[in-house]
XYZ file of C-alpha atoms in Angstrom:
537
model
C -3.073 -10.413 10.713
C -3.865 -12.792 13.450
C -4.811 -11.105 16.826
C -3.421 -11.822 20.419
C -6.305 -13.778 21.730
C -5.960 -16.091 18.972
C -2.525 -16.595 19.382
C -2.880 -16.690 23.000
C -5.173 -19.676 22.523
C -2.578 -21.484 20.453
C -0.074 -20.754 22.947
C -2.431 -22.338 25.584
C -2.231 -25.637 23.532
C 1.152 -25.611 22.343
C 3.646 -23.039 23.839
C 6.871 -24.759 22.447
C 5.541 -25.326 18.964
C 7.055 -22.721 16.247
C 4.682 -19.322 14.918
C 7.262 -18.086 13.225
C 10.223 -18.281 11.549
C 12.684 -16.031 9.961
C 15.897 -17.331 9.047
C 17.620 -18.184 12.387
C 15.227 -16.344 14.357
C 12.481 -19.086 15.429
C 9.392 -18.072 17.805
C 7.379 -20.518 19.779
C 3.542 -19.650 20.162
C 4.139 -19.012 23.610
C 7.127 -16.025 22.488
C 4.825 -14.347 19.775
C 2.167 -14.163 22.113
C 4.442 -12.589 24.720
C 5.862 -10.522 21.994
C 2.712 -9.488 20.466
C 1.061 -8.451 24.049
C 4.397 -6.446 24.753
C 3.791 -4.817 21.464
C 0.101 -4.220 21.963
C 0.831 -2.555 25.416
C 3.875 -0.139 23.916
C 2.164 0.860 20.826
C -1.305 1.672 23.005
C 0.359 3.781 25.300
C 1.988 5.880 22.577
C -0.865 6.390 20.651
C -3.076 9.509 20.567
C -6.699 9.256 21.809
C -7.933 10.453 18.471
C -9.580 7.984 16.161
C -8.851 6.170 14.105
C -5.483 5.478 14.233
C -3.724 3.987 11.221
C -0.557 2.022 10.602
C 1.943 1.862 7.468
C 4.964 -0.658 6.930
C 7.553 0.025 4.964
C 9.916 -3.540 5.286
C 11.088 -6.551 3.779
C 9.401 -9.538 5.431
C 10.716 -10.120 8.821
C 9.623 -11.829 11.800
C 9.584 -8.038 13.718
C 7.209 -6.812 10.872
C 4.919 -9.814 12.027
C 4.626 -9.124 15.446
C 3.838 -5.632 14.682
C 1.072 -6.540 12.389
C -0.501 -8.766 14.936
C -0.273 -6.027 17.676
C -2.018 -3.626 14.955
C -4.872 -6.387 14.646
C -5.283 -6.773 18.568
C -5.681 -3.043 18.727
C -7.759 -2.850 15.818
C -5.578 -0.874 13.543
C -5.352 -0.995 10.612
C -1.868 -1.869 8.998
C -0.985 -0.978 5.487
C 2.192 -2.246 3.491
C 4.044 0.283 0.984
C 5.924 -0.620 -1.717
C 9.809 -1.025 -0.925
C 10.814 -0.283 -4.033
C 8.705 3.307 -4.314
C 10.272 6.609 -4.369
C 9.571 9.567 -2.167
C 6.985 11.422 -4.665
C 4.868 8.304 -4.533
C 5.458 7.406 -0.806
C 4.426 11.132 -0.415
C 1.383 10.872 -2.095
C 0.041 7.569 -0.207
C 1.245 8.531 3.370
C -0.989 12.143 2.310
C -3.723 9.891 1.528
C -3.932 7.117 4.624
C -2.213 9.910 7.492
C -0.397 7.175 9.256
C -0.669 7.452 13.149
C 2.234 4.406 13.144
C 5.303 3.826 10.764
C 7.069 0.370 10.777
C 10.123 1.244 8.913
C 13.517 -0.955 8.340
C 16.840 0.369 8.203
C 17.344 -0.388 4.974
C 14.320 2.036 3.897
C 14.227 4.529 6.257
C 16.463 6.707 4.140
C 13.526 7.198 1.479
C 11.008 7.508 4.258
C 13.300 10.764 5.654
C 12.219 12.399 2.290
C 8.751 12.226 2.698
C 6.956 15.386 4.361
C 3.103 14.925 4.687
C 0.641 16.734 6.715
C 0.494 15.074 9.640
C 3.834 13.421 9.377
C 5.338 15.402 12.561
C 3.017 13.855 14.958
C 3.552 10.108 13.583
C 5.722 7.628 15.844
C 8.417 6.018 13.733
C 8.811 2.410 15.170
C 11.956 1.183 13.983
C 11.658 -2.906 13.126
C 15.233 -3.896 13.432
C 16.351 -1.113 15.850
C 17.985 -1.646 19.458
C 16.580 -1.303 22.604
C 16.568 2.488 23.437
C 15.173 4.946 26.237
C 13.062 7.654 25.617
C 11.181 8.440 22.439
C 13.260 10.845 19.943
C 12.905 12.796 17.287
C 13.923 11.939 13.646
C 16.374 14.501 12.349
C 14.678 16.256 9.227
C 11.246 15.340 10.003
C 10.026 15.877 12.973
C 8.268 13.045 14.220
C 9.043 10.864 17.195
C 11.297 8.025 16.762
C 11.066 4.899 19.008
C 13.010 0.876 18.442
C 11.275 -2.236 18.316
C 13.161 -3.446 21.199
C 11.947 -0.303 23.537
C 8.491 -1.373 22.876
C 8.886 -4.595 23.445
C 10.203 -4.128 26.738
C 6.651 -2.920 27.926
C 4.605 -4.447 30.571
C 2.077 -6.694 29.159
C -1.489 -5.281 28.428
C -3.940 -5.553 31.750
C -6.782 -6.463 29.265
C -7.426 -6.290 25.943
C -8.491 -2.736 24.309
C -12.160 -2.374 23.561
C -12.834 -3.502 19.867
C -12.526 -0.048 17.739
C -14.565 0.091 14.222
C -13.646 -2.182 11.637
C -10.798 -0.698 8.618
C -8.923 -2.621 6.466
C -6.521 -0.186 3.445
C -4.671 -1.684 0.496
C -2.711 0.452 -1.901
C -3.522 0.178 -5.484
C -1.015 0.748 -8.344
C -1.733 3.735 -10.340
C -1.415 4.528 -13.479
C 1.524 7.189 -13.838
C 2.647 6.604 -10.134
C -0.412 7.646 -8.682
C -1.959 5.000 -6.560
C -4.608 4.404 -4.580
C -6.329 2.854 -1.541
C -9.044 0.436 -1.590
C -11.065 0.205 2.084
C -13.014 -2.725 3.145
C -15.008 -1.404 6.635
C -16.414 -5.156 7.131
C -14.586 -8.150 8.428
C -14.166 -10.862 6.159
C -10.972 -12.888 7.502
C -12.939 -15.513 9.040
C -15.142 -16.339 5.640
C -12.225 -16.367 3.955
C -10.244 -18.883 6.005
C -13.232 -20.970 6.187
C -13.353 -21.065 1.727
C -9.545 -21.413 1.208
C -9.767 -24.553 3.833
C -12.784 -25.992 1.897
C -10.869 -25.319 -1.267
C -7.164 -26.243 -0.763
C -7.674 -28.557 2.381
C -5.222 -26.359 4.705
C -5.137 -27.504 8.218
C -2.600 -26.598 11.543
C -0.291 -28.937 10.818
C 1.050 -27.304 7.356
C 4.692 -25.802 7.489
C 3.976 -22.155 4.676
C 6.471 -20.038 3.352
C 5.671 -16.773 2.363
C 7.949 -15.738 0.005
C 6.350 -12.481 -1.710
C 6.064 -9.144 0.329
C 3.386 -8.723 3.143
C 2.544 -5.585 1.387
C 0.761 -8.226 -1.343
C -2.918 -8.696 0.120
C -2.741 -12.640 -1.136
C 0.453 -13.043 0.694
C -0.889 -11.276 3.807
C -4.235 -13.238 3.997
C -2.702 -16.538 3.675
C -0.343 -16.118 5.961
C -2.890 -14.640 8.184
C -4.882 -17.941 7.375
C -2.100 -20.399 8.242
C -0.995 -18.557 12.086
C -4.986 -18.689 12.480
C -5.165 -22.418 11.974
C -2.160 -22.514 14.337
C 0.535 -23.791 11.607
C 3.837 -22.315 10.952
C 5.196 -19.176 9.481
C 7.892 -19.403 7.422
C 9.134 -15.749 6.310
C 11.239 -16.367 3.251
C 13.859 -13.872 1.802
C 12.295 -13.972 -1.609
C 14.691 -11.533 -3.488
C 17.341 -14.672 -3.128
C 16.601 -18.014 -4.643
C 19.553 -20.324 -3.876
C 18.632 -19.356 0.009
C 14.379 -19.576 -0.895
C 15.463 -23.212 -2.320
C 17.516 -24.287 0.949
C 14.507 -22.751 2.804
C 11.579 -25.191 1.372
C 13.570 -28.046 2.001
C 15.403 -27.739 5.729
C 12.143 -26.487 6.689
C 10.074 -29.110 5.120
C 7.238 -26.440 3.574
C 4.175 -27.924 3.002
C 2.524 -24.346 1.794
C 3.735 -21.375 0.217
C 2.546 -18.306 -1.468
C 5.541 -17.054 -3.885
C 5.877 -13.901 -5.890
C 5.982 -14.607 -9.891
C 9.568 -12.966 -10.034
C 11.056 -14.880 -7.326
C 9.334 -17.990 -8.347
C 10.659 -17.444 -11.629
C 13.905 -17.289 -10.222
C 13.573 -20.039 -7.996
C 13.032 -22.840 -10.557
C 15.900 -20.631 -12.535
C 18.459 -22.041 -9.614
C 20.241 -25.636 -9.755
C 19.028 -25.817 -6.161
C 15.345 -26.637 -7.182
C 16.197 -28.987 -9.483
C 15.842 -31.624 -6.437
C 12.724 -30.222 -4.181
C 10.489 -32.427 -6.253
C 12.115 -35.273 -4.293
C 13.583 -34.203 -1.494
C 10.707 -31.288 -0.111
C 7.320 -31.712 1.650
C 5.360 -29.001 -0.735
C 1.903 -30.136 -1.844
C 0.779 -26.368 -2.842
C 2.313 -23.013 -4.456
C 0.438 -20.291 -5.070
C 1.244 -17.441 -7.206
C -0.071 -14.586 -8.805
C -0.644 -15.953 -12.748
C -1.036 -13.372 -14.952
C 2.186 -12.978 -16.153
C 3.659 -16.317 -15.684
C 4.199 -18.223 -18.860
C 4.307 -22.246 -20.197
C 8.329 -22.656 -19.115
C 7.067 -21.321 -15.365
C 4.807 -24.185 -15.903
C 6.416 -26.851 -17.353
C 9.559 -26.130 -14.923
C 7.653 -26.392 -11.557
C 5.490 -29.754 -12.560
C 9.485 -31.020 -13.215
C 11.405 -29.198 -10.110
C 8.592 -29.053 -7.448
C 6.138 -31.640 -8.451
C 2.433 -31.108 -9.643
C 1.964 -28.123 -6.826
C 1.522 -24.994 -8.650
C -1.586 -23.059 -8.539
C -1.931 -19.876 -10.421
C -4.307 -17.365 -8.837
C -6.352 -14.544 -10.163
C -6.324 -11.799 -7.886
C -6.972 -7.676 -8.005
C -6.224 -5.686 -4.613
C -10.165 -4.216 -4.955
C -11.537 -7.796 -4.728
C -9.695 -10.326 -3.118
C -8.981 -13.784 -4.531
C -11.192 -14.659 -7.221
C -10.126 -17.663 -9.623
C -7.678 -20.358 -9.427
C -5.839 -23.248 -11.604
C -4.454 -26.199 -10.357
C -1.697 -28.121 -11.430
C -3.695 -30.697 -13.526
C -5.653 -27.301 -15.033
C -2.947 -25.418 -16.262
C -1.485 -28.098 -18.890
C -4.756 -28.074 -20.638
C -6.262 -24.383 -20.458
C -4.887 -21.013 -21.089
C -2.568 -19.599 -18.870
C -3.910 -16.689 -17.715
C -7.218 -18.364 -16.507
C -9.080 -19.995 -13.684
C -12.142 -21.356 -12.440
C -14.315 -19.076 -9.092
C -13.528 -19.164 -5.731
C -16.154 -19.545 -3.515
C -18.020 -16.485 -2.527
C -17.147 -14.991 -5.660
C -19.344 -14.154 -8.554
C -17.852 -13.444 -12.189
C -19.621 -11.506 -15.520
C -17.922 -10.150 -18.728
C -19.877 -6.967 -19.586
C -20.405 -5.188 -22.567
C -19.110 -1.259 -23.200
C -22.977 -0.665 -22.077
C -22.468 -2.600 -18.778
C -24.545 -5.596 -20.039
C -23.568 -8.914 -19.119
C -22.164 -10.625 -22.203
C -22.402 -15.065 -23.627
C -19.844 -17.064 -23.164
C -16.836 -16.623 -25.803
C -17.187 -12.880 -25.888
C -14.757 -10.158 -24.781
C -15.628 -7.415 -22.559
C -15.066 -6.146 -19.101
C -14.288 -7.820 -16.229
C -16.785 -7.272 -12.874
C -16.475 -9.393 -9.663
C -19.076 -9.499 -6.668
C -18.617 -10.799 -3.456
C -17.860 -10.736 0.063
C -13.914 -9.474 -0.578
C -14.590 -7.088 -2.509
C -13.797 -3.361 -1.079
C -16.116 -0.719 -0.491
C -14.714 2.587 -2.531
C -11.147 4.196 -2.721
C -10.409 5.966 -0.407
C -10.404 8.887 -2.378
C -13.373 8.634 -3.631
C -15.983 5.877 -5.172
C -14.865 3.740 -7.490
C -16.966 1.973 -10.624
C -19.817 -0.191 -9.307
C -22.689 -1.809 -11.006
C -25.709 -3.808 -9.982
C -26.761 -6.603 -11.745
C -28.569 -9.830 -10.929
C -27.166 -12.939 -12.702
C -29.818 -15.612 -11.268
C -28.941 -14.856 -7.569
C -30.771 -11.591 -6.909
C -29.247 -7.913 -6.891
C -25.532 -8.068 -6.384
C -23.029 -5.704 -6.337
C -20.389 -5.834 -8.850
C -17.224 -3.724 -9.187
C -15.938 -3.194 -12.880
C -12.030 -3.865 -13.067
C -9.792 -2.308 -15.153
C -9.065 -5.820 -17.366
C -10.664 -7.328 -19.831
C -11.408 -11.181 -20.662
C -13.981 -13.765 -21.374
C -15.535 -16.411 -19.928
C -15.654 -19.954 -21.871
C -17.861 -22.540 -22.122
C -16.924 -24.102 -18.501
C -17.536 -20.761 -16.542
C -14.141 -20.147 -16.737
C -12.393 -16.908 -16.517
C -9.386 -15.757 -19.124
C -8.054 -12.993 -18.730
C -7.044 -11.159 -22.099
C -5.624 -7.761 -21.293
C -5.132 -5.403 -18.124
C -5.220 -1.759 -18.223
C -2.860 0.538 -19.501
C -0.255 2.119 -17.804
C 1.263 3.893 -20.313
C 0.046 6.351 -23.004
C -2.145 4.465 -25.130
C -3.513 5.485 -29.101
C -6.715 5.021 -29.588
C -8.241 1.547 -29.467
C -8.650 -0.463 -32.536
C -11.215 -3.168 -31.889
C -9.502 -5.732 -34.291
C -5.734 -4.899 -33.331
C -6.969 -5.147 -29.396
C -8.098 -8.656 -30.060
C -5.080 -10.101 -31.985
C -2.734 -8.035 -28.879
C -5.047 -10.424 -26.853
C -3.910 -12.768 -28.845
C -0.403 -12.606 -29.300
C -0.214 -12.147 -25.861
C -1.384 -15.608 -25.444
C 1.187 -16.727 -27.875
C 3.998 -15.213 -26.113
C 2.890 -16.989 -22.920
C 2.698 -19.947 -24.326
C 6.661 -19.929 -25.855
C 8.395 -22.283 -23.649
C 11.646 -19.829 -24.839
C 11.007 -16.998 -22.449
C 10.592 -16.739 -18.773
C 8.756 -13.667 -18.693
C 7.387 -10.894 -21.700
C 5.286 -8.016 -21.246
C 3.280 -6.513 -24.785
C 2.453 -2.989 -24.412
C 1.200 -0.756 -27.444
C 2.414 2.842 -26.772
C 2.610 5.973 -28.728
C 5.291 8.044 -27.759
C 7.696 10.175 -29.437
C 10.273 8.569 -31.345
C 8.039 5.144 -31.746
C 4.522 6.558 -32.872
C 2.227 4.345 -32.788
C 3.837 0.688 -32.301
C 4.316 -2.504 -29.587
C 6.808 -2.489 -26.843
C 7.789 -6.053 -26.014
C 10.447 -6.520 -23.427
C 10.979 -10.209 -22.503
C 13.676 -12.323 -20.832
C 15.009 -15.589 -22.144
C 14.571 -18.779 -20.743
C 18.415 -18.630 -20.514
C 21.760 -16.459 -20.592
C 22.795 -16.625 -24.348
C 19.358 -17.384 -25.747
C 18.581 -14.155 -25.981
C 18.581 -14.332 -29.880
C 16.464 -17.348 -30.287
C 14.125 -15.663 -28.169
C 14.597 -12.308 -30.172
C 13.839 -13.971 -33.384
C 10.392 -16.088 -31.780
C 8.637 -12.984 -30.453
C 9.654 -10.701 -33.921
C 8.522 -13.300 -35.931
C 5.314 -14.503 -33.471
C 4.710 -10.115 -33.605
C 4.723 -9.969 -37.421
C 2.350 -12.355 -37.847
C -0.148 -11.779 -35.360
C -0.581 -7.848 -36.312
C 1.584 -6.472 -39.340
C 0.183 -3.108 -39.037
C 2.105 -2.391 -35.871
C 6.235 -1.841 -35.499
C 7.208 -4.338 -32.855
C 9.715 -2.881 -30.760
C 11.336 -6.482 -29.435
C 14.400 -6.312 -26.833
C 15.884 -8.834 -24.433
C 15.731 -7.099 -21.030
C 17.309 -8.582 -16.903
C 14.308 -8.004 -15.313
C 10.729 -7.057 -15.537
C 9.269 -4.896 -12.900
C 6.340 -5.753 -10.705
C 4.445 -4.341 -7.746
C 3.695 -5.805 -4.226
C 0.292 -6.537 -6.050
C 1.825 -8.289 -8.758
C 0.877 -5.696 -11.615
C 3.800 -5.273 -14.205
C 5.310 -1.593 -13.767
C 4.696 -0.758 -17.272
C 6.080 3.104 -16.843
C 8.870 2.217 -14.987
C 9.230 -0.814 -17.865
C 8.621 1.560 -20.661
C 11.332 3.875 -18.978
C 13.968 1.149 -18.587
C 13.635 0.287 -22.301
C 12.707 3.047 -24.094
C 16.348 4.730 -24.415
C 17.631 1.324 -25.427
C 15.483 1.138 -28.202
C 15.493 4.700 -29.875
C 19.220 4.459 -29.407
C 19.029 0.823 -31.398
C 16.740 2.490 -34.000
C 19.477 5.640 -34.267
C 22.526 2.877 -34.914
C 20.148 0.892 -37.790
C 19.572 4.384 -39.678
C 23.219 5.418 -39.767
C 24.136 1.812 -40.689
C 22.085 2.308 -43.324
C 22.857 5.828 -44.633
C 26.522 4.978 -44.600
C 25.713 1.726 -46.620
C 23.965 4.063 -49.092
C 26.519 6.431 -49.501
């Protein structure tokens, strides 16, 4: 996030010109620097001399959550988002991993925080975002560690000067397969590179009104909102689990910008009150996470929001990699997009070999974004040199291939779930009929995963929603019939679902999918065999 001597020196040339806003809370530059100094100065004097100290969110966006981010970056902590919508085991597990010095925890999700016990959870202050003003620091009942409000801190004298600068750490959580994430650490400053290539690239300047409506936990999210406060625009924190509310938002607020997350952009152009925003809003760019999104999510925002969208390849390891504009995505695949700048792209065979244009393999990305290790260990790096000497490329868990424009598609991520062994020729038509299914303009959203589990052996899993309530069997009957043809050998397990599960990352939650659905359909597959023994009889 954006530190207080930057946002001092946009407060110098425009006090009275809005940082931030957050429904009907609305803060000049001149008020988030004041708050953000406060905050610096109250969170300092808590803190314990050892180093380094470390941070952890656990909130819905909120204009609170910002300040305290900023205050993190002026004191050179760093400040991790959790996922919301984890439970205590995996909360557990992460907070025993990063040993937060500093929680920022909501109401709301303070409950599931109260559950977690970690090492050195006792000694960690407990900063509560949307708490009132209280005196001294208490203790949290259960768990030990001191308790302290937002408002307390923010009543603090003002910093003197600003701390010494402390080594540079940056954490993001990973999704992991079976609920086991991990943390990715970057120990090198690349914020100001990056604003410099997304400002080459998209043309973003001060005077852009952007809307972040996908949690600040989601590392494209963060930096672009990062990016916009540093170029001394405006914040707009949107409350992206609501899309009548995200649709009044782009409009009264005239947003120019916005980074949204797949599900709530999916149910944004779901809601009458898009229908209109290609006329009546200010947008010129929307960026979201594309690897799930499908050809309605396309068609639907060139008709409700104009040509704006831009769908974004992205892993938390390495940053923002490829994009697609508007113009792009009518003509190539979905899941696709040319390199960002400062990023280099190869497809490697299973001996780590580069591979031709055309041809499947393994993803690697090199370049200034991408992390150093987990930190739990190293992760899987290779060097190669593709015509620009020795670089160092980290292998990703997807797969894909790069066509005859330099252009990466994306054919398959990794599995989540418990997987049979891989056939090379089914693989490549699930690659396929993935591409299909994205390509339906009857669906909103569809995940295919091949499982082998008890009950199912060795079949596809393919939950999907319908492009609308009641068209659940026309969409039934497309993706059976789309399933069958594309790979016979394979039981297709097809079943309209509500909603599809994603992280802060963007990464479908394919166990907690799998768990959802999995009852619905052995239960389906119990009522067709006694349907057919009593026809029989």
């Amino acid at each position: 996030m954006i530190k207080l001597d930057d946002i001092r020196r946009h407060a110098a040339n425009r006090p009275e010109q809005i940082a931030v806003v957050d429904g009907a809370s609305r803060l000049t530059w001149g008020q988030f620097a004041d708050h953000v100094d406060r905050m610096a100065a109250g969170l300092s004097a808590q803190l314990p001399p050892t180093r380094p100290a470390r941070a952890v969110h656990l909130a819905d966006n909120r204009w609170e959550l910002a300040v305290a981010m900023a205050a993190c970056a002026t004191l050179g902590i760093s400040c991790t988002g959790l996922d919301t919508e984890a439970g205590a085991e995996e909360l557990t597990g992460l907070l025993t991993q990063l040993q937060p010095t500093v929680v920022f925890v909501s109401t709301e999700h303070r409950p599931v925080l109260d559950r977690c016990v970690w090492p050195t959870g006792p000694e960690a202050l407990h900063v509560l975002l949307d708490g009132a003003k209280a005196g001294a620091v208490a203790r949290v009942a259960g768990v030990g560690s001191r308790s302290v409000s937002f408002g307390t801190l923010l009543a603090t004298e003002p910093l003197p000067s600003l701390p010494a600068a402390l080594p540079y750490e940056s954490l993001t959580v990973i999704p992991g397969e079976g609920g086991n994430p991990r943390v990715a650490v970057r120990r090198s400053a690349v914020e100001g590179r990056h604003l410099v290539d997304l400002v080459d690239e998209f043309g973003f300047d001060g005077s852009d009104v952007h809307l972040t409506a996908a949690p600040l936990a989601q590392p494209t999210a963060r930096g672009l909102a990062r990016t916009f406060l540093s170029l001394g625009g405006t914040l707009v924190l949107g409350r992206y689990r609501d899309p009548a509310a995200l649709a009044a938002l782009i409009a009264e607020e005239r947003v120019t910008t916005a980074v949204i997350d797949p599900v709530a952009l999916v149910r944004l152009l779901s809601h009458p009150g898009s229908e209109t925003l290609a006329k009546s809003a200010q947008l010129r760019c929307v960026i979201a996470l594309g690897r799930h999104l499908n050809r309605w999510v396309v068609n639907t925002a060139w008709e409700q929001l104009g040509p704006v969208l831009h769908l974004a390849y992205s892993t938390p390891e390495t940053g923002l990699n490829a994009i697609m504009g508007p113009d792009e995505l009518h003509v190539a695949p979905i899941r696709s997009g040319r390199m960002m700048l400062g990023s280099s792209l190869v497809v490697l065979d299973p001996d780590g070999l580069p591979l031709p244009a055309g041809e499947n393999g393994r993803v690697a990305i090199a370049g200034y974004q991408v992390m150093d290790g987990y930190l739990d260990g190293e992760a899987a790096f290779t060097t190669l040199d593709v015509g620009q000497g020795p670089q160092r490329f980290f292998v990703t868990g997807e797969r894909g291939q790069l066509d005859a424009q330099g252009r990466l598609v994306v054919t398959s991520r990794s599995a989540e779930v418990p997987t049979v062994s891989r056939n090379g020729a089914v693989d490549t038509e699930i690659f396929r009929l993935e591409a299909d299914l994205l390509n339906l303009p009857c669906l909103r959203d569809t995940a295919v995963m091949r499982v082998d589990v008890p009950g199912l052996g060795d079949s596809l899993v393919v939950p999907f929603i319908a492009v609308a309530v009641g068209r659940e069997v026309t969409g039934y009957k497309t993706l059976t019939a789309a399933c069958n043809r594309r790979i016979p050998s394979l039981p297709a397990h097809v079943i309209a679902v509500d909603h599809i599960p994603y992280s802060p990352t963007g990464t479908i939650k394919t166990d907690e999918l799998l768990d959802s659905v999995l009852p619905i359909i052995k239960l389906n597959l119990q009522l067709e065999h006694t349907m057919q023994q009593e026809m029989s009889a």
